[in-house]
C-alpha positions as protocol buffer text, in pm:
chain_id: "A"
residue {
  index: 1
  type: MET
  ca { x: -13705 y: -11286 z: -276 }
}
residue {
  index: 2
  type: GLU
  ca { x: -13771 y: -11554 z: -16 }
}
residue {
  index: 3
  type: GLN
  ca { x: -13917 y: -11514 z: 327 }
}
residue {
  index: 4
  type: PRO
  ca { x: -13646 y: -11496 z: 595 }
}
residue {
  index: 5
  type: ARG
  ca { x: -13631 y: -11806 z: 815 }
}
residue {
  index: 6
  type: PHE
  ca { x: -13500 y: -11892 z: 1159 }
}
residue {
  index: 7
  type: PRO
  ca { x: -13438 y: -12255 z: 1254 }
}
residue {
  index: 8
  type: ALA
  ca { x: -13617 y: -12361 z: 1573 }
}
residue {
  index: 9
  type: SER
  ca { x: -13392 y: -12488 z: 1849 }
}
residue {
  index: 10
  type: SER
  ca { x: -13333 y: -12524 z: 2220 }
}
residue {
  index: 11
  type: VAL
  ca { x: -13028 y: -12438 z: 2429 }
}
residue {
  index: 12
  type: ILE
  ca { x: -12914 y: -12605 z: 2751 }
}
residue {
  index: 13
  type: ILE
  ca { x: -12663 y: -12413 z: 2964 }
}
residue {
  index: 14
  type: CYS
  ca { x: -12535 y: -12398 z: 3321 }
}
residue {
  index: 15
  type: ILE
  ca { x: -12546 y: -12111 z: 3569 }
}
residue {
  index: 16
  type: GLY
  ca { x: -12257 y: -11869 z: 3520 }
}
residue {
  index: 17
  type: GLU
  ca { x: -12187 y: -11962 z: 3159 }
}
residue {
  index: 18
  type: GLN
  ca { x: -12191 y: -11720 z: 2866 }
}
residue {
  index: 19
  type: LYS
  ca { x: -12414 y: -11827 z: 2579 }
}
residue {
  index: 20
  type: VAL
  ca { x: -12570 y: -11691 z: 2261 }
}
residue {
  index: 21
  type: ALA
  ca { x: -12939 y: -11769 z: 2299 }
}
residue {
  index: 22
  type: ALA
  ca { x: -13085 y: -11659 z: 1966 }
}
residue {
  index: 23
  type: GLY
  ca { x: -12968 y: -11835 z: 1650 }
}
residue {
  index: 24
  type: ARG
  ca { x: -12863 y: -11666 z: 1327 }
}
residue {
  index: 25
  type: ARG
  ca { x: -13131 y: -11644 z: 1058 }
}
residue {
  index: 26
  type: THR
  ca { x: -13121 y: -11838 z: 731 }
}
residue {
  index: 27
  type: GLY
  ca { x: -13238 y: -11725 z: 388 }
}
residue {
  index: 28
  type: PRO
  ca { x: -13201 y: -11377 z: 235 }
}
residue {
  index: 29
  type: LYS
  ca { x: -13101 y: -11083 z: 448 }
}
residue {
  index: 30
  type: SER
  ca { x: -13391 y: -10921 z: 628 }
}
residue {
  index: 31
  type: GLN
  ca { x: -13424 y: -10548 z: 666 }
}
residue {
  index: 32
  type: ASP
  ca { x: -13503 y: -10577 z: 1034 }
}
residue {
  index: 33
  type: ARG
  ca { x: -13460 y: -10851 z: 1287 }
}
residue {
  index: 34
  type: GLY
  ca { x: -13497 y: -10873 z: 1660 }
}
residue {
  index: 35
  type: ALA
  ca { x: -13484 y: -11115 z: 1948 }
}
residue {
  index: 36
  type: SER
  ca { x: -13660 y: -11095 z: 2280 }
}
residue {
  index: 37
  type: GLN
  ca { x: -13763 y: -11300 z: 2581 }
}
residue {
  index: 38
  type: ALA
  ca { x: -14119 y: -11421 z: 2538 }
}
residue {
  index: 39
  type: SER
  ca { x: -14221 y: -11243 z: 2859 }
}
residue {
  index: 40
  type: GLY
  ca { x: -14130 y: -10912 z: 2691 }
}
residue {
  index: 41
  type: ARG
  ca { x: -13870 y: -10820 z: 2951 }
}
residue {
  index: 42
  type: ASP
  ca { x: -13584 y: -10783 z: 2702 }
}
residue {
  index: 43
  type: PHE
  ca { x: -13547 y: -10686 z: 2338 }
}
residue {
  index: 44
  type: VAL
  ca { x: -13235 y: -10679 z: 2121 }
}
residue {
  index: 45
  type: GLU
  ca { x: -13247 y: -10553 z: 1763 }
}
residue {
  index: 46
  type: ASP
  ca { x: -12978 y: -10780 z: 1624 }
}
residue {
  index: 47
  type: GLU
  ca { x: -12925 y: -11130 z: 1488 }
}
residue {
  index: 48
  type: TYR
  ca { x: -12811 y: -11255 z: 1828 }
}
residue {
  index: 49
  type: ILE
  ca { x: -12887 y: -11221 z: 2196 }
}
residue {
  index: 50
  type: GLU
  ca { x: -12570 y: -11266 z: 2398 }
}
residue {
  index: 51
  type: ILE
  ca { x: -12640 y: -11354 z: 2760 }
}
residue {
  index: 52
  type: THR
  ca { x: -12351 y: -11333 z: 3005 }
}
residue {
  index: 53
  type: GLY
  ca { x: -12336 y: -11466 z: 3360 }
}
residue {
  index: 54
  type: ILE
  ca { x: -12638 y: -11693 z: 3319 }
}
residue {
  index: 55
  type: THR
  ca { x: -12882 y: -11707 z: 3612 }
}
residue {
  index: 56
  type: LYS
  ca { x: -13196 y: -11913 z: 3674 }
}
residue {
  index: 57
  type: LYS
  ca { x: -13412 y: -11609 z: 3597 }
}
residue {
  index: 58
  type: GLN
  ca { x: -13289 y: -11608 z: 3236 }
}
residue {
  index: 59
  type: ALA
  ca { x: -13434 y: -11951 z: 3164 }
}
residue {
  index: 60
  type: GLY
  ca { x: -13739 y: -11956 z: 2943 }
}
residue {
  index: 61
  type: GLU
  ca { x: -13857 y: -11900 z: 2589 }
}
residue {
  index: 62
  type: TYR
  ca { x: -13687 y: -11647 z: 2360 }
}
residue {
  index: 63
  type: GLN
  ca { x: -13839 y: -11530 z: 2035 }
}
residue {
  index: 64
  type: CYS
  ca { x: -13662 y: -11433 z: 1712 }
}
residue {
  index: 65
  type: THR
  ca { x: -13847 y: -11224 z: 1453 }
}
residue {
  index: 66
  type: ALA
  ca { x: -13722 y: -11149 z: 1099 }
}
residue {
  index: 67
  type: TYR
  ca { x: -13875 y: -10887 z: 869 }
}
residue {
  index: 68
  type: ASN
  ca { x: -13838 y: -10797 z: 501 }
}
residue {
  index: 69
  type: GLU
  ca { x: -14051 y: -10633 z: 230 }
}
residue {
  index: 70
  type: VAL
  ca { x: -14172 y: -10958 z: 74 }
}
residue {
  index: 71
  type: SER
  ca { x: -14384 y: -11130 z: 335 }
}
residue {
  index: 72
  type: ASP
  ca { x: -14507 y: -11133 z: 689 }
}
residue {
  index: 73
  type: PRO
  ca { x: -14248 y: -11155 z: 967 }
}
residue {
  index: 74
  type: ASP
  ca { x: -14109 y: -11500 z: 1042 }
}
residue {
  index: 75
  type: VAL
  ca { x: -14101 y: -11591 z: 1410 }
}
residue {
  index: 76
  type: ARG
  ca { x: -13906 y: -11872 z: 1573 }
}
residue {
  index: 77
  type: LYS
  ca { x: -13867 y: -11956 z: 1939 }
}
residue {
  index: 78
  type: VAL
  ca { x: -13564 y: -12077 z: 2132 }
}
residue {
  index: 79
  type: GLU
  ca { x: -13609 y: -12251 z: 2466 }
}
residue {
  index: 80
  type: VAL
  ca { x: -13326 y: -12172 z: 2709 }
}
residue {
  index: 81
  type: ILE
  ca { x: -13288 y: -12436 z: 2981 }
}
residue {
  index: 82
  type: VAL
  ca { x: -13059 y: -12336 z: 3268 }
}
residue {
  index: 83
  type: ASN
  ca { x: -12903 y: -12626 z: 3457 }
}
residue {
  index: 84
  type: TYR
  ca { x: -12800 y: -12584 z: 3821 }
}
residue {
  index: 85
  type: PRO
  ca { x: -12705 y: -12807 z: 4116 }
}
residue {
  index: 86
  type: PRO
  ca { x: -12953 y: -12898 z: 4391 }
}
residue {
  index: 87
  type: PHE
  ca { x: -13049 y: -12643 z: 4655 }
}
residue {
  index: 88
  type: ILE
  ca { x: -13235 y: -12759 z: 4967 }
}
residue {
  index: 89
  type: PRO
  ca { x: -13414 y: -12488 z: 5169 }
}
residue {
  index: 90
  type: ASP
  ca { x: -13445 y: -12500 z: 5547 }
}
residue {
  index: 91
  type: THR
  ca { x: -13628 y: -12800 z: 5687 }
}
residue {
  index: 92
  type: LYS
  ca { x: -13813 y: -12853 z: 6016 }
}
residue {
  index: 93
  type: ASN
  ca { x: -13764 y: -13120 z: 6278 }
}
residue {
  index: 94
  type: VAL
  ca { x: -14064 y: -13345 z: 6340 }
}
residue {
  index: 95
  type: GLY
  ca { x: -14211 y: -13455 z: 6674 }
}
residue {
  index: 96
  type: VAL
  ca { x: -14417 y: -13776 z: 6678 }
}
residue {
  index: 97
  type: ALA
  ca { x: -14539 y: -13996 z: 6961 }
}
residue {
  index: 98
  type: VAL
  ca { x: -14458 y: -14368 z: 6969 }
}
residue {
  index: 99
  type: GLY
  ca { x: -14707 y: -14570 z: 6767 }
}
residue {
  index: 100
  type: ARG
  ca { x: -14814 y: -14281 z: 6547 }
}
residue {
  index: 101
  type: GLU
  ca { x: -14733 y: -14205 z: 6184 }
}
residue {
  index: 102
  type: GLY
  ca { x: -14429 y: -13985 z: 6123 }
}
residue {
  index: 103
  type: ILE
  ca { x: -14351 y: -13797 z: 5802 }
}
residue {
  index: 104
  type: LEU
  ca { x: -14020 y: -13633 z: 5710 }
}
residue {
  index: 105
  type: GLN
  ca { x: -14010 y: -13415 z: 5399 }
}
residue {
  index: 106
  type: CYS
  ca { x: -13721 y: -13287 z: 5190 }
}
residue {
  index: 107
  type: GLU
  ca { x: -13754 y: -13043 z: 4900 }
}
residue {
  index: 108
  type: ALA
  ca { x: -13486 y: -12952 z: 4648 }
}
residue {
  index: 109
  type: ALA
  ca { x: -13470 y: -12718 z: 4349 }
}
residue {
  index: 110
  type: ALA
  ca { x: -13245 y: -12839 z: 4066 }
}
residue {
  index: 111
  type: VAL
  ca { x: -13219 y: -12877 z: 3689 }
}
residue {
  index: 112
  type: PRO
  ca { x: -13200 y: -13151 z: 3582 }
}
residue {
  index: 113
  type: PRO
  ca { x: -13424 y: -13290 z: 3860 }
}
residue {
  index: 114
  type: PRO
  ca { x: -13227 y: -13454 z: 4141 }
}
residue {
  index: 115
  type: ASP
  ca { x: -13225 y: -13807 z: 4274 }
}
residue {
  index: 116
  type: PHE
  ca { x: -13304 y: -13832 z: 4646 }
}
residue {
  index: 117
  type: GLU
  ca { x: -13153 y: -14058 z: 4911 }
}
residue {
  index: 118
  type: TRP
  ca { x: -13223 y: -14089 z: 5284 }
}
residue {
  index: 119
  type: TYR
  ca { x: -12973 y: -14191 z: 5553 }
}
residue {
  index: 120
  type: LYS
  ca { x: -12980 y: -14257 z: 5925 }
}
residue {
  index: 121
  type: GLU
  ca { x: -12625 y: -14238 z: 6057 }
}
residue {
  index: 122
  type: ASP
  ca { x: -12420 y: -14441 z: 5804 }
}
residue {
  index: 123
  type: ARG
  ca { x: -12713 y: -14653 z: 5686 }
}
residue {
  index: 124
  type: ARG
  ca { x: -12898 y: -14575 z: 5366 }
}
residue {
  index: 125
  type: LEU
  ca { x: -13273 y: -14624 z: 5398 }
}
residue {
  index: 126
  type: LEU
  ca { x: -13460 y: -14823 z: 5135 }
}
residue {
  index: 127
  type: ASN
  ca { x: -13826 y: -14806 z: 5046 }
}
residue {
  index: 128
  type: GLY
  ca { x: -14038 y: -15082 z: 5199 }
}
residue {
  index: 129
  type: LEU
  ca { x: -13786 y: -15196 z: 5460 }
}
residue {
  index: 130
  type: HIS
  ca { x: -13822 y: -15161 z: 5839 }
}
residue {
  index: 131
  type: GLY
  ca { x: -14172 y: -15020 z: 5818 }
}
residue {
  index: 132
  type: ILE
  ca { x: -14089 y: -14713 z: 5611 }
}
residue {
  index: 133
  type: GLN
  ca { x: -14198 y: -14577 z: 5276 }
}
residue {
  index: 134
  type: ILE
  ca { x: -13999 y: -14340 z: 5053 }
}
residue {
  index: 135
  type: LYS
  ca { x: -14175 y: -14153 z: 4774 }
}
residue {
  index: 136
  type: SER
  ca { x: -13991 y: -13904 z: 4555 }
}
residue {
  index: 137
  type: ASN
  ca { x: -14080 y: -13686 z: 4259 }
}
residue {
  index: 138
  type: GLU
  ca { x: -13886 y: -13420 z: 4070 }
}
residue {
  index: 139
  type: ASP
  ca { x: -13856 y: -13176 z: 4360 }
}
residue {
  index: 140
  type: ARG
  ca { x: -13956 y: -13355 z: 4680 }
}
residue {
  index: 141
  type: SER
  ca { x: -13892 y: -13672 z: 4876 }
}
residue {
  index: 142
  type: VAL
  ca { x: -14115 y: -13794 z: 5160 }
}
residue {
  index: 143
  type: LEU
  ca { x: -14001 y: -14048 z: 5421 }
}
residue {
  index: 144
  type: THR
  ca { x: -14297 y: -14203 z: 5607 }
}
residue {
  index: 145
  type: PHE
  ca { x: -14290 y: -14411 z: 5926 }
}
residue {
  index: 146
  type: PHE
  ca { x: -14622 y: -14595 z: 5959 }
}
residue {
  index: 147
  type: ASN
  ca { x: -14569 y: -14690 z: 6324 }
}
residue {
  index: 148
  type: VAL
  ca { x: -14297 y: -14489 z: 6497 }
}
residue {
  index: 149
  type: SER
  ca { x: -14090 y: -14676 z: 6756 }
}
residue {
  index: 150
  type: GLU
  ca { x: -13823 y: -14561 z: 7000 }
}
residue {
  index: 151
  type: GLU
  ca { x: -13558 y: -14693 z: 6762 }
}
residue {
  index: 152
  type: ASP
  ca { x: -13682 y: -14462 z: 6488 }
}
residue {
  index: 153
  type: TYR
  ca { x: -13599 y: -14145 z: 6680 }
}
residue {
  index: 154
  type: GLY
  ca { x: -13281 y: -13972 z: 6570 }
}
residue {
  index: 155
  type: ASN
  ca { x: -13119 y: -13762 z: 6303 }
}
residue {
  index: 156
  type: TYR
  ca { x: -13193 y: -13830 z: 5935 }
}
residue {
  index: 157
  type: THR
  ca { x: -13006 y: -13696 z: 5634 }
}
residue {
  index: 158
  type: CYS
  ca { x: -13174 y: -13620 z: 5304 }
}
residue {
  index: 159
  type: VAL
  ca { x: -12943 y: -13605 z: 5002 }
}
residue {
  index: 160
  type: ALA
  ca { x: -13029 y: -13453 z: 4663 }
}
residue {
  index: 161
  type: VAL
  ca { x: -12789 y: -13511 z: 4374 }
}
residue {
  index: 162
  type: ASN
  ca { x: -12775 y: -13439 z: 4002 }
}
residue {
  index: 163
  type: LYS
  ca { x: -12491 y: -13427 z: 3749 }
}
residue {
  index: 164
  type: LEU
  ca { x: -12392 y: -13075 z: 3860 }
}
residue {
  index: 165
  type: GLY
  ca { x: -12366 y: -13126 z: 4233 }
}
residue {
  index: 166
  type: ILE
  ca { x: -12494 y: -13256 z: 4562 }
}
residue {
  index: 167
  type: SER
  ca { x: -12674 y: -13106 z: 4861 }
}
residue {
  index: 168
  type: ASN
  ca { x: -12794 y: -13244 z: 5193 }
}
residue {
  index: 169
  type: THR
  ca { x: -12992 y: -13147 z: 5499 }
}
residue {
  index: 170
  type: SER
  ca { x: -13056 y: -13299 z: 5841 }
}
residue {
  index: 171
  type: VAL
  ca { x: -13400 y: -13361 z: 5992 }
}
residue {
  index: 172
  type: LEU
  ca { x: -13457 y: -13474 z: 6351 }
}
residue {
  index: 173
  type: LEU
  ca { x: -13737 y: -13716 z: 6432 }
}
residue {
  index: 174
  type: PHE
  ca { x: -13804 y: -13682 z: 6806 }
}
residue {
  index: 175
  type: ASP
  ca { x: -14052 y: -13784 z: 7072 }
}
residue {
  index: 176
  type: ARG
  ca { x: -14314 y: -13510 z: 7087 }
}
residue {
  index: 177
  type: GLY
  ca { x: -14313 y: -13532 z: 7465 }
}
residue {
  index: 178
  type: ALA
  ca { x: -13940 y: -13467 z: 7484 }
}
residue {
  index: 179
  type: VAL
  ca { x: -13800 y: -13120 z: 7539 }
}
residue {
  index: 180
  type: LEU
  ca { x: -13569 y: -12985 z: 7269 }
}
residue {
  index: 181
  type: ASP
  ca { x: -13297 y: -12734 z: 7342 }
}
residue {
  index: 182
  type: GLY
  ca { x: -13342 y: -12430 z: 7119 }
}
residue {
  index: 183
  type: ASN
  ca { x: -13592 y: -12418 z: 6834 }
}
residue {
  index: 184
  type: ASN
  ca { x: -13703 y: -12700 z: 6610 }
}
residue {
  index: 185
  type: ASN
  ca { x: -13565 y: -12564 z: 6284 }
}
residue {
  index: 186
  type: ALA
  ca { x: -13297 y: -12774 z: 6122 }
}
residue {
  index: 187
  type: SER
  ca { x: -13081 y: -12552 z: 5905 }
}
residue {
  index: 188
  type: GLY
  ca { x: -13059 y: -12650 z: 5540 }
}
residue {
  index: 189
  type: GLY
  ca { x: -12686 y: -12591 z: 5571 }
}
residue {
  index: 190
  type: MET
  ca { x: -12651 y: -12846 z: 5850 }
}
residue {
  index: 191
  type: THR
  ca { x: -12419 y: -13119 z: 5724 }
}
residue {
  index: 192
  type: ALA
  ca { x: -12396 y: -13485 z: 5803 }
}
residue {
  index: 193
  type: SER
  ca { x: -12094 y: -13621 z: 5986 }
}
residue {
  index: 194
  type: LEU
  ca { x: -11762 y: -13634 z: 5804 }
}
residue {
  index: 195
  type: TRP
  ca { x: -11780 y: -14002 z: 5714 }
}
residue {
  index: 196
  type: LEU
  ca { x: -12121 y: -13963 z: 5557 }
}
residue {
  index: 197
  type: LEU
  ca { x: -12004 y: -13668 z: 5348 }
}
residue {
  index: 198
  type: VAL
  ca { x: -11711 y: -13876 z: 5222 }
}
residue {
  index: 199
  type: ILE
  ca { x: -11948 y: -14159 z: 5127 }
}
residue {
  index: 200
  type: LEU
  ca { x: -12176 y: -13918 z: 4944 }
}
residue {
  index: 201
  type: PHE
  ca { x: -11886 y: -13756 z: 4758 }
}
residue {
  index: 202
  type: VAL
  ca { x: -11753 y: -14091 z: 4640 }
}
residue {
  index: 203
  type: HIS
  ca { x: -12105 y: -14195 z: 4539 }
}
residue {
  index: 204
  type: PHE
  ca { x: -12142 y: -13874 z: 4336 }
}
residue {
  index: 205
  type: LEU
  ca { x: -11811 y: -13931 z: 4154 }
}
residue {
  index: 206
  type: PHE
  ca { x: -11900 y: -14285 z: 4051 }
}
residue {
  index: 207
  type: LYS
  ca { x: -12257 y: -14194 z: 3957 }
}
residue {
  index: 208
  type: PHE
  ca { x: -12160 y: -13927 z: 3706 }
}
């Protein structure tokens, strides 16, 4: 009698989908078999784990274990990757005096990691032009003004996009000496003007 075997694999799914996360064993029938999340939060004594209504919390490593009377248990792991569109949390407006350095930041959670873009009104900003620098990684984009001028003050839109969706937020760069009405928190749900949203939607369609 052979040792039971599970093929190693990975699974990529989207939020809300239904997916079987643990693969069927190969080889002779085992007397016992089980599948669990590596963190130990769940255990199913069966050849499959069926996950319904996928959420981000269910991403991670799952472990399949097969037992029989011949040899030690065989263990294989399945990596579950949950894809979801970008989400941008609330951002804060930034006050900077003329001639000083100004930094606007935008963070986004998404799988796969998003691409970032910055806009002022209908104009997309490019790294290295007009005295600005844009640096982005997998979850954050930073727009830096090395020498803020009066013309730099205004509303900026950060856009995060991946193959599943698009999200944006507005950040106000203002003169620190100016008085703002209300608080300085820019809601993550604040949208750009209608024409900018149309541009972004068309860009998203052609990109993916």
